[in-house]
Amino acid sequence: MKEIQFTELQNINIVQADEIRVELPSHPIHYYRHGWQSWSLAAWTNLNPFPVQMPVLFHPLQVDAEHVFNRAPHGSWLGAVEFEDGNILLLGALATDAHVFFVDGKLTGRMDNNNAEWFVAYGQENVVFEEYAKQLGNRFGKIKKNSAPRVWCSWYSLYTTIDEKILSRAFDELSGLSFDVLQVDDGWQMNIGDWEPNSKFPSGMHALAQKIKSTGRKAGLWLAPLVATRSSRLFRKHPDWFLRDQRGQLVSAGFNWGEQLYALDTTHPGVTEWLTTLMKQTRAWGFDYLKLDFLYAGALRGNRYNNMPREAAYRESLRLMRNAMGTDAFFLTCGTPIFPALGLCDAIRIGPDVSNAWERHRDAHLLYNPSIPGTKNAIRTVIHRLWLRSLIHIDPDVAYFESKENSLTKEQKTLLQDLAYICDFKATSDLPQWLTTEEREQIESFLNANPKIEQLGRYIFSIDDRTADFTSAVSLPIWPTGLITLWAILLGWLGSIPFILRVIKLMDDNALRKRRASL
Ligand code: 9PG
């Protein structure tokens, strides 16, 4: 354990230690929490105990389940405190498998297993984060291939109701809009784990990629290669490939698609071979842009075939998949623990999903869940992770232009569009046949714009001659009091009952089926 006094600090300090404690010059006013994976909260918060987000069943897929019940300020790999005068002190690992806590008025960093380097710096927020990013780039590597492609993604308008006919129509009607990639999202596969086309894609995946390429764009595909549902053939055939705990019980990777999810042990030779074949298969089908999702599953705690720290194991699986797909593919990681992905992919999703609504009372105030899809949740976390932009392409998720089935105000949509400019990553899911002529023109001008961006304050930017202020997205919900607390506890509990989630899923599927008729 290394103890560092504030007076010993140089401008930049690199310290070798498994555990480190940094004394502060005075009592801070804010703490920078950095959540584990794409969908986990990143934000400046006060120092009060923080509510535990609900439902518990979702913890493995929304936060770092190892630390979720610790209500004191803490975060993955780094932590920073802000003082009255606006200066900050940052303690951050230059390695994976590390966590930072605020304990007894000091910043404490802990690393699993290895004795690696820590970065400590005090000063102006932008300067400190910039230097930290530089040091991370030296250790993890930087890859930024020119500019990020402009993407149309099927998820946020069609969800799982995609089929050959619906997509083919959308691809045709997107002609005249300057997209570089048309990306097929969730809904094409047989099952999570069984990555073959389902009956809605009778012509197969090669034909689907060909169709996209015939429109002059690159073909993109979504997969969640490190998880599988209990009902998948993969799970039934290879139960020994999945991560288990000390007692030999399967480790939960959370719950989605109305089912229990399990995580592949990516160090198992059967799994490495299977992953390699899968990546090569997607390339052979003709997809050049891969959005690999639910990747956190590769970094959950468990007993691995090769005993190694969980995030290091995950990083190796990314290396393996990257090698198998080739460096000429554009590789976007999503639902990914952030640090282990640096240097191995082209882009990282740095926030939760956006949605056609700003914030839902249930999710924000009762479940206190900042990871659930919602535009405010997405903007809040993305705006706190912009410092990663010098290292890698940062994906803030899609912007909306359409007004059909969308309750965002014009101002809220503009915030998302501005965030895309700031991140230099432009994507939308708007369905071409839903767009008015004006909305279509707005998309085209968005895709071709290259505005001059300047940061004026933590949440304020100038974009050409306009000002974009993201302050309205950063506040955190107020924790409920009185009778509402009981309702919140009940809801959190109900949300962890698989049967209830299955019923909700059936209702959602039914609504989507009805909607499909109108597409
Ligand atoms: C497809 C989607 C889209 C989307 C991804 C991911 O429960 N959750 O917290 C949760 C968060 C995100 C999520 C799904 C569930 O969405 O981010 O772009 O590809 O999967 O299923």
XYZ file of C-alpha atoms and ligand atoms in Angstrom:
540
model
C 0.000 0.000 0.000
C 1.312 3.444 -0.956
C 0.287 6.587 0.933
C 0.674 9.910 -0.831
C 0.533 13.265 0.900
C -0.933 16.151 -1.050
C 2.255 18.183 -0.528
C 4.343 15.456 -2.209
C 2.399 15.730 -5.462
C 4.148 16.864 -8.627
C 2.171 18.051 -11.655
C 1.796 14.512 -12.913
C 2.497 11.488 -10.773
C 2.817 7.896 -11.890
C 2.955 5.482 -8.979
C 3.395 1.722 -8.938
C 1.125 0.032 -6.340
C -1.580 -2.559 -5.830
C -3.261 -0.213 -3.369
C -2.834 3.544 -3.097
C -4.204 6.213 -0.784
C -4.062 9.923 -1.658
C -4.523 12.582 0.981
C -6.585 15.617 -0.073
C -5.758 19.295 0.611
C -9.277 20.054 1.901
C -12.759 18.623 2.000
C -14.102 18.261 -1.558
C -17.590 19.231 -2.747
C -18.161 16.756 -5.595
C -17.086 13.294 -6.639
C -16.670 12.056 -10.214
C -18.096 8.543 -10.392
C -17.131 6.585 -13.415
C -19.448 3.633 -14.053
C -18.095 0.300 -15.228
C -19.604 -0.229 -18.651
C -21.297 1.729 -21.457
C -24.689 1.838 -19.713
C -23.426 2.537 -16.159
C -23.698 6.056 -14.759
C -20.828 8.494 -15.127
C -21.435 11.820 -13.377
C -20.255 14.396 -10.891
C -22.315 13.779 -7.761
C -22.334 15.110 -4.212
C -20.700 13.100 -1.424
C -23.902 11.774 0.145
C -24.724 8.059 0.167
C -25.952 7.047 -3.253
C -29.144 4.994 -3.775
C -28.773 1.437 -5.112
C -30.375 1.282 -8.541
C -33.135 -1.267 -9.037
C -34.069 -3.965 -10.070
C -31.354 -6.196 -8.626
C -31.897 -8.805 -11.354
C -30.478 -6.278 -13.840
C -27.319 -5.483 -11.879
C -24.991 -7.743 -13.899
C -26.042 -5.974 -17.099
C -26.154 -2.390 -15.892
C -23.429 -1.839 -13.291
C -20.402 -3.526 -11.770
C -22.245 -6.004 -9.585
C -19.147 -6.350 -7.362
C -19.527 -2.836 -5.933
C -23.192 -1.964 -6.444
C -24.174 -2.114 -2.751
C -21.379 0.244 -1.681
C -23.234 3.530 -1.229
C -20.172 5.711 -0.618
C -18.630 7.484 -3.638
C -16.635 5.068 -5.827
C -16.146 4.106 -9.457
C -14.361 1.915 -11.955
C -10.644 2.572 -12.663
C -10.723 6.232 -11.661
C -12.216 8.724 -9.283
C -11.867 12.455 -8.957
C -12.889 15.058 -6.412
C -13.711 18.686 -7.017
C -12.834 21.426 -4.522
C -14.530 24.765 -3.767
C -12.163 26.611 -6.119
C -13.059 24.370 -9.097
C -9.787 22.446 -9.167
C -9.907 18.678 -9.169
C -7.741 15.815 -7.960
C -7.877 12.652 -10.028
C -6.674 9.184 -9.091
C -6.859 6.748 -11.967
C -5.458 3.361 -12.859
C -3.382 2.859 -15.986
C -4.553 -0.738 -16.103
C -7.685 -2.874 -16.061
C -9.111 -4.537 -12.921
C -8.997 -1.456 -10.704
C -11.493 0.520 -8.627
C -11.344 3.860 -6.804
C -13.156 4.731 -3.554
C -13.599 7.847 -1.447
C -12.944 6.636 2.125
C -12.230 8.685 5.260
C -11.736 11.840 3.231
C -9.079 10.222 1.008
C -9.045 8.733 -2.479
C -8.197 5.049 -2.359
C -7.404 2.913 -5.371
C -7.356 -0.884 -5.365
C -6.168 -3.214 -8.039
C -7.011 -6.911 -8.360
C -3.930 -9.065 -8.317
C -1.253 -7.144 -10.103
C 0.905 -4.275 -9.035
C 0.316 -1.775 -11.827
C 0.545 1.963 -12.333
C -1.635 4.735 -10.983
C -1.940 8.263 -12.291
C -2.470 11.120 -9.839
C -2.887 14.760 -10.821
C -4.295 17.945 -9.355
C -5.427 21.025 -11.268
C -7.908 22.233 -13.839
C -10.466 19.620 -14.829
C -9.842 19.635 -18.599
C -6.076 19.634 -18.253
C -6.063 16.756 -15.751
C -8.429 14.551 -17.777
C -6.537 15.295 -20.981
C -3.250 14.218 -19.425
C -4.865 11.077 -18.000
C -6.238 10.177 -21.454
C -2.771 10.683 -22.919
C -1.235 8.312 -20.380
C -3.977 5.755 -21.059
C -3.290 6.028 -24.779
C 0.395 5.244 -24.133
C -0.542 2.087 -22.227
C -3.613 0.787 -24.089
C -2.922 2.139 -27.558
C -4.910 4.549 -29.676
C -6.707 3.660 -32.841
C -8.770 6.189 -34.644
C -9.381 5.462 -38.260
C -10.067 8.767 -39.997
C -13.577 9.881 -39.211
C -16.298 7.637 -37.839
C -18.774 6.316 -40.409
C -22.274 7.834 -40.519
C -24.619 5.062 -39.512
C -28.258 4.163 -39.957
C -29.182 1.543 -37.351
C -32.419 -0.447 -37.318
C -32.936 -0.598 -33.547
C -34.567 2.637 -32.370
C -37.444 2.594 -34.838
C -38.002 -1.051 -35.674
C -36.681 -2.854 -32.600
C -37.017 -6.606 -33.064
C -39.718 -6.318 -35.760
C -37.147 -6.398 -38.532
C -37.515 -8.821 -41.437
C -36.131 -9.054 -44.940
C -38.966 -7.112 -46.538
C -39.165 -4.274 -44.008
C -35.395 -3.744 -44.039
C -35.152 -3.939 -47.784
C -37.767 -1.196 -48.111
C -36.000 0.973 -45.539
C -32.628 0.506 -47.288
C -34.163 1.594 -50.601
C -35.910 4.599 -49.112
C -32.713 5.762 -47.415
C -31.235 6.466 -50.833
C -30.241 10.093 -51.229
C -29.174 10.313 -47.565
C -25.416 10.348 -46.892
C -25.037 7.257 -44.694
C -21.844 5.218 -44.905
C -23.181 2.182 -43.058
C -26.601 0.567 -42.814
C -26.564 -1.542 -39.672
C -28.927 -4.426 -38.913
C -29.561 -4.605 -35.173
C -31.138 -7.194 -32.850
C -33.876 -9.378 -34.386
C -32.170 -11.318 -37.206
C -30.768 -14.165 -35.116
C -32.306 -17.524 -34.162
C -31.556 -16.944 -30.501
C -29.036 -15.175 -28.274
C -26.156 -17.630 -28.650
C -27.416 -19.089 -31.936
C -26.104 -16.611 -34.493
C -27.836 -17.861 -37.605
C -30.637 -16.072 -39.430
C -34.161 -16.820 -38.216
C -37.202 -17.514 -40.394
C -37.744 -13.781 -41.068
C -34.556 -13.865 -43.156
C -35.164 -16.766 -45.573
C -32.607 -15.499 -48.121
C -29.858 -15.612 -45.510
C -27.255 -13.182 -44.201
C -25.085 -13.058 -47.294
C -28.054 -11.849 -49.324
C -28.869 -9.250 -46.647
C -25.323 -7.838 -46.729
C -25.414 -7.885 -50.536
C -28.671 -5.936 -50.502
C -27.063 -3.229 -48.354
C -23.954 -3.095 -50.501
C -26.064 -2.773 -53.628
C -27.182 0.612 -52.251
C -23.542 1.735 -52.133
C -23.020 1.476 -48.361
C -21.159 -0.785 -45.996
C -23.111 -3.473 -44.219
C -23.286 -3.440 -40.416
C -24.439 -6.174 -38.057
C -25.280 -6.414 -34.340
C -24.371 -9.470 -32.268
C -24.036 -10.229 -28.558
C -21.334 -12.897 -28.760
C -20.446 -13.298 -25.076
C -23.923 -14.052 -23.676
C -26.496 -16.732 -24.324
C -30.034 -17.357 -23.161
C -30.883 -20.473 -21.232
C -33.076 -21.633 -24.166
C -30.321 -21.310 -26.792
C -28.916 -24.371 -28.511
C -25.456 -23.112 -27.594
C -26.235 -23.250 -23.885
C -27.953 -26.638 -24.077
C -25.109 -28.148 -26.097
C -22.190 -26.656 -24.149
C -23.213 -25.953 -20.553
C -19.533 -26.448 -19.634
C -18.541 -23.353 -21.671
C -20.325 -20.988 -19.293
C -18.950 -19.044 -16.360
C -19.592 -20.543 -12.923
C -18.919 -19.342 -9.382
C -16.878 -20.997 -6.594
C -19.720 -23.396 -5.843
C -20.093 -24.441 -9.471
C -23.331 -22.482 -9.964
C -23.859 -20.629 -13.241
C -23.073 -16.902 -12.976
C -26.015 -14.662 -13.944
C -25.360 -12.251 -16.800
C -28.694 -10.564 -16.045
C -32.074 -10.857 -17.684
C -33.198 -9.664 -21.126
C -35.312 -10.930 -24.032
C -37.622 -12.376 -21.349
C -34.916 -14.798 -20.302
C -32.095 -15.535 -17.932
C -28.696 -14.797 -19.502
C -25.434 -16.638 -18.950
C -21.873 -15.591 -19.754
C -19.383 -17.527 -21.853
C -16.017 -18.312 -20.251
C -13.901 -16.730 -22.966
C -10.748 -18.469 -21.727
C -12.175 -21.932 -22.501
C -10.526 -23.328 -25.688
C -13.922 -24.433 -27.066
C -15.192 -20.862 -26.664
C -12.168 -19.178 -28.225
C -12.512 -21.409 -31.265
C -16.255 -20.776 -31.477
C -15.758 -16.971 -31.202
C -13.116 -16.996 -33.917
C -15.391 -18.947 -36.271
C -18.317 -16.619 -35.499
C -16.345 -13.460 -36.284
C -15.024 -14.963 -39.511
C -18.545 -16.031 -40.438
C -19.930 -12.490 -40.125
C -17.125 -11.186 -42.355
C -17.706 -13.978 -44.878
C -21.398 -12.993 -44.992
C -20.171 -9.563 -46.070
C -20.506 -7.377 -42.963
C -17.735 -4.800 -42.483
C -19.112 -2.961 -39.444
C -19.696 -5.027 -36.326
C -21.589 -3.773 -33.279
C -20.747 -6.290 -30.560
C -23.083 -5.854 -27.620
C -23.690 -7.119 -24.052
C -19.927 -7.501 -23.820
C -19.824 -6.958 -20.025
C -20.594 -10.688 -19.789
C -16.947 -11.375 -20.626
C -15.794 -9.532 -17.507
C -18.102 -10.889 -14.786
C -16.572 -12.507 -11.729
C -16.297 -16.287 -11.898
C -14.008 -19.298 -12.024
C -12.342 -19.294 -15.421
C -10.702 -22.135 -17.330
C -7.584 -19.958 -17.263
C -7.370 -18.259 -13.920
C -6.832 -14.536 -14.559
C -8.333 -11.189 -13.471
C -11.807 -10.826 -14.972
C -11.188 -7.659 -16.990
C -7.855 -8.897 -18.304
C -9.687 -12.047 -19.463
C -12.293 -9.914 -21.205
C -9.612 -7.793 -22.874
C -8.035 -10.968 -24.277
C -11.407 -12.004 -25.739
C -11.665 -8.631 -27.502
C -8.172 -9.090 -28.887
C -9.170 -12.513 -30.149
C -12.362 -11.238 -31.798
C -10.534 -8.271 -33.308
C -7.882 -10.558 -34.798
C -10.549 -12.862 -36.189
C -12.576 -10.066 -37.803
C -9.486 -8.271 -39.132
C -8.443 -4.657 -38.648
C -10.271 -3.612 -41.808
C -13.639 -4.144 -40.110
C -15.077 -1.237 -38.119
C -15.494 -2.592 -34.597
C -17.979 -0.914 -32.224
C -18.202 -2.242 -28.666
C -21.431 -1.743 -26.674
C -22.426 -2.676 -23.117
C -18.670 -2.884 -22.656
C -16.526 -2.260 -19.582
C -14.749 0.856 -20.837
C -11.026 0.487 -20.078
C -10.492 -3.111 -21.266
C -11.840 -2.071 -24.689
C -9.359 0.785 -25.241
C -6.994 0.226 -28.130
C -8.743 -2.911 -29.351
C -11.849 -1.557 -31.072
C -12.626 1.458 -33.251
C -15.486 2.897 -31.216
C -17.060 2.529 -27.788
C -20.671 3.267 -26.843
C -20.130 5.573 -23.905
C -23.651 5.875 -22.501
C -26.990 4.125 -22.021
C -29.488 3.837 -24.886
C -31.443 6.892 -25.951
C -35.189 6.486 -26.348
C -38.106 8.379 -27.838
C -38.837 9.807 -24.351
C -36.760 12.119 -22.152
C -37.192 10.437 -18.782
C -39.719 8.041 -17.294
C -40.928 8.690 -13.770
C -40.877 4.965 -12.976
C -37.254 4.471 -14.070
C -35.802 7.685 -12.678
C -37.666 8.268 -9.427
C -38.878 4.851 -8.330
C -36.207 2.486 -9.629
C -33.536 5.204 -9.482
C -32.027 3.602 -12.565
C -29.721 5.796 -14.690
C -28.811 2.902 -17.038
C -32.252 2.200 -18.449
C -32.842 3.446 -22.014
C -33.899 7.105 -21.931
C -32.539 10.249 -23.585
C -31.727 12.076 -20.355
C -29.828 9.044 -19.018
C -27.900 8.788 -22.277
C -26.890 12.457 -22.422
C -25.951 12.592 -18.714
C -23.401 9.801 -18.950
C -22.064 10.689 -22.407
C -21.361 14.302 -21.406
C -19.256 12.967 -18.510
C -17.187 10.687 -20.730
C -16.184 13.122 -23.481
C -12.606 13.080 -22.194
C -12.207 9.648 -23.846
C -12.509 11.214 -27.291
C -8.770 11.641 -27.869
C -8.346 7.861 -27.484
C -11.111 6.322 -29.504
C -14.297 7.101 -31.446
C -17.023 7.700 -28.876
C -20.571 6.690 -29.777
C -23.271 8.706 -27.961
C -26.022 6.541 -29.556
C -28.461 7.778 -32.200
C -30.008 11.218 -32.698
C -33.673 11.605 -33.588
C -35.204 13.843 -36.239
C -38.579 12.130 -36.705
C -41.707 13.316 -34.929
C -43.765 10.159 -35.381
C -43.887 8.029 -32.204
C -41.547 10.434 -30.475
C -42.245 12.552 -27.401
C -38.930 14.455 -27.329
C -39.258 18.212 -27.718
C -37.446 20.023 -30.500
C -34.892 21.255 -27.926
C -34.277 17.741 -26.632
C -33.749 16.398 -30.140
C -31.360 19.274 -30.824
C -29.348 18.306 -27.715
C -28.919 14.784 -29.096
C -27.903 16.123 -32.504
C -25.421 18.511 -30.903
C -24.009 15.695 -28.810
C -23.391 13.769 -32.051
C -21.436 16.755 -33.398
C -19.412 17.011 -30.194
C -18.641 13.277 -30.190
C -18.040 13.373 -33.928
C -20.170 10.261 -34.298
C -23.366 10.569 -36.303
C -26.084 7.962 -36.321
C -29.851 7.748 -36.521
C -32.523 5.073 -36.629
C -35.273 7.236 -38.097
C -37.458 5.266 -40.462
C -37.322 6.929 -43.899
C -41.017 6.410 -44.638
C -41.965 8.230 -41.424
C -40.001 11.377 -42.232
C -41.512 14.607 -43.462
C -39.621 16.368 -46.265
C -38.274 18.837 -43.730
C -37.036 16.100 -41.372
C -35.346 14.340 -44.264
C -33.555 17.553 -45.191
C -32.488 18.043 -41.580
C -30.903 14.581 -41.548
C -29.033 15.248 -44.758
C -27.683 18.564 -43.514
C -26.739 16.945 -40.150
C -24.837 14.182 -41.948
C -22.865 16.704 -43.994
C -22.245 19.360 -41.354
C -18.860 19.838 -39.764
C -19.442 22.591 -37.216
C -16.742 24.263 -35.177
C -17.022 23.084 -31.568
C -15.673 24.831 -28.522
C -16.191 23.903 -24.890
C -17.242 26.923 -22.842
C -17.984 25.194 -19.544
C -18.401 21.702 -18.111
C -21.790 21.317 -19.818
C -21.806 24.248 -22.274
C -20.478 24.256 -25.814
C -20.512 26.602 -28.748
C -21.432 24.922 -32.016
C -20.638 27.303 -34.877
C -22.529 30.392 -33.707
C -25.005 28.625 -31.401
C -24.708 27.605 -27.766
C -25.598 24.098 -26.614
C -26.277 23.752 -22.896
C -26.600 20.188 -21.531
C -27.242 21.217 -17.917
C -30.872 20.049 -18.109
C -29.694 16.470 -18.634
C -27.164 16.156 -15.838
C -29.278 16.401 -12.699
C -29.936 13.141 -10.878
C -33.392 12.202 -9.657
C -34.359 12.956 -6.057
C -34.574 9.831 -3.914
C -38.242 9.309 -2.928
C -39.455 9.911 0.613
C -42.488 8.871 2.660
C -45.084 6.545 1.182
C -43.496 6.696 -2.252
C -40.498 4.853 -0.791
C -42.738 1.847 -0.150
C -43.986 1.950 -3.720
C -40.403 2.210 -4.980
C -39.295 -0.787 -2.904
C -42.259 -2.815 -4.130
C -41.551 -1.909 -7.745
C -37.856 -2.752 -7.404
C -38.843 -6.129 -5.996
C -41.468 -6.809 -8.707
C -38.911 -5.860 -11.357
C -36.665 -8.685 -10.185
C -39.284 -11.409 -10.661
C -38.667 -13.234 -13.956
C -42.353 -14.131 -14.356
C -43.369 -10.457 -14.240
C -40.658 -9.510 -16.724
C -41.851 -12.260 -19.058
C -45.406 -10.903 -18.940
C -44.124 -7.381 -19.714
C -42.106 -8.810 -22.606
C -45.197 -10.582 -24.014
C -47.123 -7.303 -23.852
C -44.296 -5.396 -25.578
C -44.001 -8.049 -28.282
C -47.714 -7.891 -28.876
C -47.649 -4.097 -29.265
C -44.714 -4.394 -31.676
C -46.558 -7.020 -33.718
C -49.559 -4.741 -34.084
C -47.345 -1.837 -35.044
C -45.637 -3.926 -37.661
C -48.799 -3.982 -39.739
C -48.484 -0.209 -40.163
C -44.880 -0.271 -41.388
C -30.711 -4.538 -28.828
C -30.209 -3.309 -28.074
C -29.585 -2.252 -29.001
C -28.976 -1.142 -28.166
C -27.998 -1.717 -27.160
C -28.694 -2.755 -26.278
O -31.696 -3.559 -19.733
N -30.858 -2.711 -20.125
O -30.340 -1.926 -19.327
C -30.547 -2.615 -21.518
C -29.727 -1.599 -21.942
C -29.439 -1.476 -23.279
C -29.953 -2.361 -24.198
C -30.769 -3.368 -23.783
C -31.072 -3.513 -22.436
O -29.710 -2.131 -25.544
O -27.439 -0.718 -26.368
O -28.333 -0.205 -29.001
O -28.589 -2.842 -29.811
O -29.274 -3.772 -27.101
O -31.285 -5.467 -27.977
